[in-house]
Amino acid sequence: PDSDDDVVIDPLTEVTVTINSNQAANSISIPNNDHLALTGGSLAITSPSTLSSLLINGGSLNANAQLTLTGTSQIDGDPNLNGLIRNEGTLNIVGGHANLNGTLDNPGTIIQSGGKLDFFQGTPTLKNSGLYEVTFTGNGDIFGNFSNAEAFNNSGTFRRNGPQNASTGDIVFNNAACG
């Protein structure tokens, strides 16, 4: 596709569409149980889009308008996450160092069983009004801070089930009265 195309992938059977080069689309819609895998290169999306499942383990995701994840998605490897991503389903962070360069809005569930979410460039923000649960058993940082304007804004549940010496890094953690 190119940046003017509205892409709809809705086959009769379950499929995984893999992107490993530089691609662009005006919008993308992948409903049902189908998956979009970003393994390298970049994907730029201009208009609001919805994916049932995003499997990302490399490359750069550039969501210039809200990208909504509605099913089960996974982050592994070292991808760059740019723009506005809204998780309404379950997002699993299983390994690597994902670089957040935009806003990750979570009214759903994020389960971090490994890896690290780095608050990278610009004003990276994680807005949690759902559940953010850290379950990994190793030592180390849960988050990394490479920005001067980062924020974790929590009005939901933040639960850390891993070891007590797992650090949330040097990020600004804003916990609302209901969080």
mmCIF file of C-alpha atoms in Angstrom:
data_model
loop_
_atom_site.group_PDB
_atom_site.id
_atom_site.type_symbol
_atom_site.label_atom_id
_atom_site.label_comp_id
_atom_site.label_asym_id
_atom_site.label_seq_id
_atom_site.Cartn_x
_atom_site.Cartn_y
_atom_site.Cartn_z
ATOM 1 C CA PRO A 1 0.000 0.000 0.000
ATOM 2 C CA ASP A 2 0.945 3.654 -0.095
ATOM 3 C CA SER A 3 0.083 6.611 2.128
ATOM 4 C CA ASP A 4 -3.209 7.284 0.298
ATOM 5 C CA ASP A 5 -4.612 3.775 0.725
ATOM 6 C CA ASP A 6 -7.178 2.611 3.282
ATOM 7 C CA VAL A 7 -6.235 -1.026 3.897
ATOM 8 C CA VAL A 8 -8.805 -3.580 5.076
ATOM 9 C CA ILE A 9 -7.682 -7.160 5.697
ATOM 10 C CA ASP A 10 -10.599 -9.438 6.576
ATOM 11 C CA PRO A 11 -10.132 -12.920 5.084
ATOM 12 C CA LEU A 12 -12.325 -15.939 5.753
ATOM 13 C CA THR A 13 -9.517 -17.735 7.597
ATOM 14 C CA GLU A 14 -7.014 -16.470 10.182
ATOM 15 C CA VAL A 15 -3.911 -14.875 8.641
ATOM 16 C CA THR A 16 -0.777 -13.022 9.710
ATOM 17 C CA VAL A 17 0.394 -10.170 7.486
ATOM 18 C CA THR A 18 4.121 -9.491 7.980
ATOM 19 C CA ILE A 19 5.822 -6.146 7.320
ATOM 20 C CA ASN A 20 9.628 -6.091 7.197
ATOM 21 C CA SER A 21 10.264 -3.103 4.920
ATOM 22 C CA ASN A 22 9.158 0.544 4.860
ATOM 23 C CA GLN A 23 5.394 0.793 4.301
ATOM 24 C CA ALA A 24 2.745 3.497 4.645
ATOM 25 C CA ALA A 25 -1.063 3.596 4.604
ATOM 26 C CA ASN A 26 -3.717 6.188 5.252
ATOM 27 C CA SER A 27 -5.506 3.709 7.539
ATOM 28 C CA ILE A 28 -5.469 0.005 8.375
ATOM 29 C CA SER A 29 -8.314 -2.177 9.610
ATOM 30 C CA ILE A 30 -7.681 -5.799 10.610
ATOM 31 C CA PRO A 31 -10.684 -7.156 12.532
ATOM 32 C CA ASN A 32 -11.408 -10.611 13.933
ATOM 33 C CA ASN A 33 -8.496 -12.945 14.759
ATOM 34 C CA ASP A 34 -6.043 -11.755 12.130
ATOM 35 C CA HIS A 35 -2.586 -10.409 12.959
ATOM 36 C CA LEU A 36 -0.263 -7.697 11.716
ATOM 37 C CA ALA A 37 3.410 -8.511 12.389
ATOM 38 C CA LEU A 38 6.000 -5.736 12.188
ATOM 39 C CA THR A 39 9.420 -7.397 12.128
ATOM 40 C CA GLY A 40 11.551 -4.664 10.568
ATOM 41 C CA GLY A 41 11.403 -1.540 8.468
ATOM 42 C CA SER A 42 8.654 0.907 9.336
ATOM 43 C CA LEU A 43 4.905 1.299 9.142
ATOM 44 C CA ALA A 44 3.446 4.804 8.947
ATOM 45 C CA ILE A 45 -0.314 5.226 9.470
ATOM 46 C CA THR A 46 -1.897 8.628 8.828
ATOM 47 C CA SER A 47 -5.540 8.247 9.962
ATOM 48 C CA PRO A 48 -7.244 6.473 12.895
ATOM 49 C CA SER A 49 -6.905 2.703 12.538
ATOM 50 C CA THR A 50 -7.880 -0.507 14.361
ATOM 51 C CA LEU A 51 -6.018 -3.810 14.641
ATOM 52 C CA SER A 52 -7.229 -6.922 16.413
ATOM 53 C CA SER A 53 -3.632 -8.091 16.942
ATOM 54 C CA LEU A 54 -0.230 -6.451 16.529
ATOM 55 C CA LEU A 55 2.902 -8.568 16.849
ATOM 56 C CA ILE A 56 5.893 -6.241 16.872
ATOM 57 C CA ASN A 57 9.496 -7.281 17.388
ATOM 58 C CA GLY A 58 11.423 -4.725 15.401
ATOM 59 C CA GLY A 59 11.184 -1.707 13.176
ATOM 60 C CA SER A 60 9.268 1.509 13.749
ATOM 61 C CA LEU A 61 5.546 2.016 14.147
ATOM 62 C CA ASN A 62 4.480 5.583 13.327
ATOM 63 C CA ALA A 63 0.845 6.139 14.341
ATOM 64 C CA ASN A 64 0.154 9.726 13.275
ATOM 65 C CA ALA A 65 -3.459 9.301 14.431
ATOM 66 C CA GLN A 66 -4.814 6.917 17.043
ATOM 67 C CA LEU A 67 -4.030 3.238 16.431
ATOM 68 C CA THR A 68 -6.404 1.100 18.514
ATOM 69 C CA LEU A 69 -5.502 -2.466 19.501
ATOM 70 C CA THR A 70 -8.601 -4.504 20.357
ATOM 71 C CA GLY A 71 -7.388 -8.094 20.850
ATOM 72 C CA THR A 72 -4.187 -9.719 22.070
ATOM 73 C CA SER A 73 -0.954 -8.029 20.940
ATOM 74 C CA GLN A 74 2.715 -8.571 21.740
ATOM 75 C CA ILE A 75 5.890 -6.457 21.900
ATOM 76 C CA ASP A 76 9.268 -8.201 21.730
ATOM 77 C CA GLY A 77 12.625 -7.055 20.419
ATOM 78 C CA ASP A 78 13.612 -3.408 20.060
ATOM 79 C CA PRO A 79 10.875 -1.523 18.169
ATOM 80 C CA ASN A 80 10.226 2.210 18.105
ATOM 81 C CA LEU A 81 6.651 3.156 19.032
ATOM 82 C CA ASN A 82 5.766 6.632 17.750
ATOM 83 C CA GLY A 83 2.492 8.530 17.911
ATOM 84 C CA LEU A 84 -0.726 7.527 19.700
ATOM 85 C CA ILE A 85 -1.381 3.862 20.466
ATOM 86 C CA ARG A 86 -4.479 2.842 22.444
ATOM 87 C CA ASN A 87 -4.656 -0.661 23.907
ATOM 88 C CA GLU A 88 -8.216 -1.830 24.565
ATOM 89 C CA GLY A 89 -7.287 -5.518 24.643
ATOM 90 C CA THR A 90 -4.296 -7.313 26.174
ATOM 91 C CA LEU A 91 -0.791 -6.137 25.320
ATOM 92 C CA ASN A 92 2.050 -8.469 26.319
ATOM 93 C CA ILE A 93 5.568 -7.031 26.641
ATOM 94 C CA VAL A 94 7.788 -10.113 26.641
ATOM 95 C CA GLY A 95 11.343 -8.983 25.867
ATOM 96 C CA GLY A 96 13.701 -6.456 24.323
ATOM 97 C CA HIS A 97 13.704 -2.698 24.747
ATOM 98 C CA ALA A 98 10.665 -1.026 23.210
ATOM 99 C CA ASN A 99 11.238 2.706 22.690
ATOM 100 C CA LEU A 100 8.136 4.771 23.458
ATOM 101 C CA ASN A 101 8.318 8.077 21.581
ATOM 102 C CA GLY A 102 4.652 9.025 21.877
ATOM 103 C CA THR A 103 1.620 8.080 23.954
ATOM 104 C CA LEU A 104 0.545 4.605 24.981
ATOM 105 C CA ASP A 105 -3.033 4.810 26.314
ATOM 106 C CA ASN A 106 -4.088 1.679 28.212
ATOM 107 C CA PRO A 107 -7.705 1.225 29.289
ATOM 108 C CA GLY A 108 -7.146 -2.521 28.724
ATOM 109 C CA THR A 109 -4.461 -4.801 30.163
ATOM 110 C CA ILE A 110 -0.687 -4.693 29.781
ATOM 111 C CA ILE A 111 1.318 -7.638 31.092
ATOM 112 C CA GLN A 112 5.079 -7.143 31.153
ATOM 113 C CA SER A 113 6.772 -10.515 31.629
ATOM 114 C CA GLY A 114 10.169 -9.389 30.332
ATOM 115 C CA GLY A 115 11.989 -6.653 28.518
ATOM 116 C CA LYS A 116 11.909 -2.965 29.243
ATOM 117 C CA LEU A 117 9.734 -0.099 28.061
ATOM 118 C CA ASP A 118 12.053 2.850 27.419
ATOM 119 C CA PHE A 119 10.567 6.344 27.615
ATOM 120 C CA PHE A 120 12.697 7.619 24.788
ATOM 121 C CA GLN A 121 12.396 10.902 22.869
ATOM 122 C CA GLY A 122 10.050 13.874 22.943
ATOM 123 C CA THR A 123 7.328 13.663 25.582
ATOM 124 C CA PRO A 124 6.639 9.927 25.953
ATOM 125 C CA THR A 125 3.580 9.213 28.081
ATOM 126 C CA LEU A 126 1.953 6.051 29.341
ATOM 127 C CA LYS A 127 -1.652 6.586 30.451
ATOM 128 C CA ASN A 128 -2.939 3.628 32.426
ATOM 129 C CA SER A 129 -6.615 3.520 33.346
ATOM 130 C CA GLY A 130 -6.763 -0.283 33.105
ATOM 131 C CA LEU A 131 -4.305 -2.862 34.476
ATOM 132 C CA TYR A 132 -0.528 -2.706 34.086
ATOM 133 C CA GLU A 133 1.005 -5.829 35.617
ATOM 134 C CA VAL A 134 4.726 -6.636 35.839
ATOM 135 C CA THR A 135 5.325 -10.363 36.237
ATOM 136 C CA PHE A 136 8.945 -11.007 35.247
ATOM 137 C CA THR A 137 11.161 -12.803 37.721
ATOM 138 C CA GLY A 138 14.571 -11.340 36.863
ATOM 139 C CA ASN A 139 16.278 -8.281 38.279
ATOM 140 C CA GLY A 140 16.546 -5.020 36.408
ATOM 141 C CA ASP A 141 14.599 -2.037 35.224
ATOM 142 C CA ILE A 142 10.946 -2.227 34.231
ATOM 143 C CA PHE A 143 11.188 1.174 32.525
ATOM 144 C CA GLY A 144 14.053 3.204 31.117
ATOM 145 C CA ASN A 145 14.245 6.967 30.911
ATOM 146 C CA PHE A 146 15.948 8.725 28.009
ATOM 147 C CA SER A 147 13.668 11.767 28.005
ATOM 148 C CA ASN A 148 13.311 14.901 30.104
ATOM 149 C CA ALA A 149 9.539 15.079 29.766
ATOM 150 C CA GLU A 150 8.288 11.522 30.367
ATOM 151 C CA ALA A 151 5.268 10.544 32.444
ATOM 152 C CA PHE A 152 3.459 7.440 33.650
ATOM 153 C CA ASN A 153 -0.040 8.680 34.470
ATOM 154 C CA ASN A 154 -1.865 6.011 36.448
ATOM 155 C CA SER A 155 -5.567 6.086 37.269
ATOM 156 C CA GLY A 156 -5.946 2.302 37.049
ATOM 157 C CA THR A 157 -4.059 -0.562 38.683
ATOM 158 C CA PHE A 158 -0.268 -0.885 38.579
ATOM 159 C CA ARG A 159 0.797 -4.225 40.021
ATOM 160 C CA ARG A 160 4.352 -5.494 40.345
ATOM 161 C CA ASN A 161 4.564 -9.219 41.061
ATOM 162 C CA GLY A 162 8.276 -9.595 40.322
ATOM 163 C CA PRO A 163 11.209 -9.181 42.692
ATOM 164 C CA GLN A 164 11.328 -6.153 44.943
ATOM 165 C CA ASN A 165 14.589 -4.968 43.360
ATOM 166 C CA ALA A 166 13.010 -4.542 39.925
ATOM 167 C CA SER A 167 13.189 -0.777 39.361
ATOM 168 C CA THR A 168 10.690 1.509 37.681
ATOM 169 C CA GLY A 169 13.655 3.589 36.535
ATOM 170 C CA ASP A 170 13.822 7.332 36.884
ATOM 171 C CA ILE A 171 10.433 8.178 35.372
ATOM 172 C CA VAL A 172 7.781 10.558 36.635
ATOM 173 C CA PHE A 173 5.003 8.385 38.091
ATOM 174 C CA ASN A 174 1.729 10.273 38.601
ATOM 175 C CA ASN A 175 -0.773 8.215 40.594
ATOM 176 C CA ALA A 176 -4.326 9.560 40.678
ATOM 177 C CA ALA A 177 -6.396 9.207 43.845
ATOM 178 C CA CYS A 178 -8.399 6.381 42.228
ATOM 179 C CA GLY A 179 -5.226 4.615 40.949
#
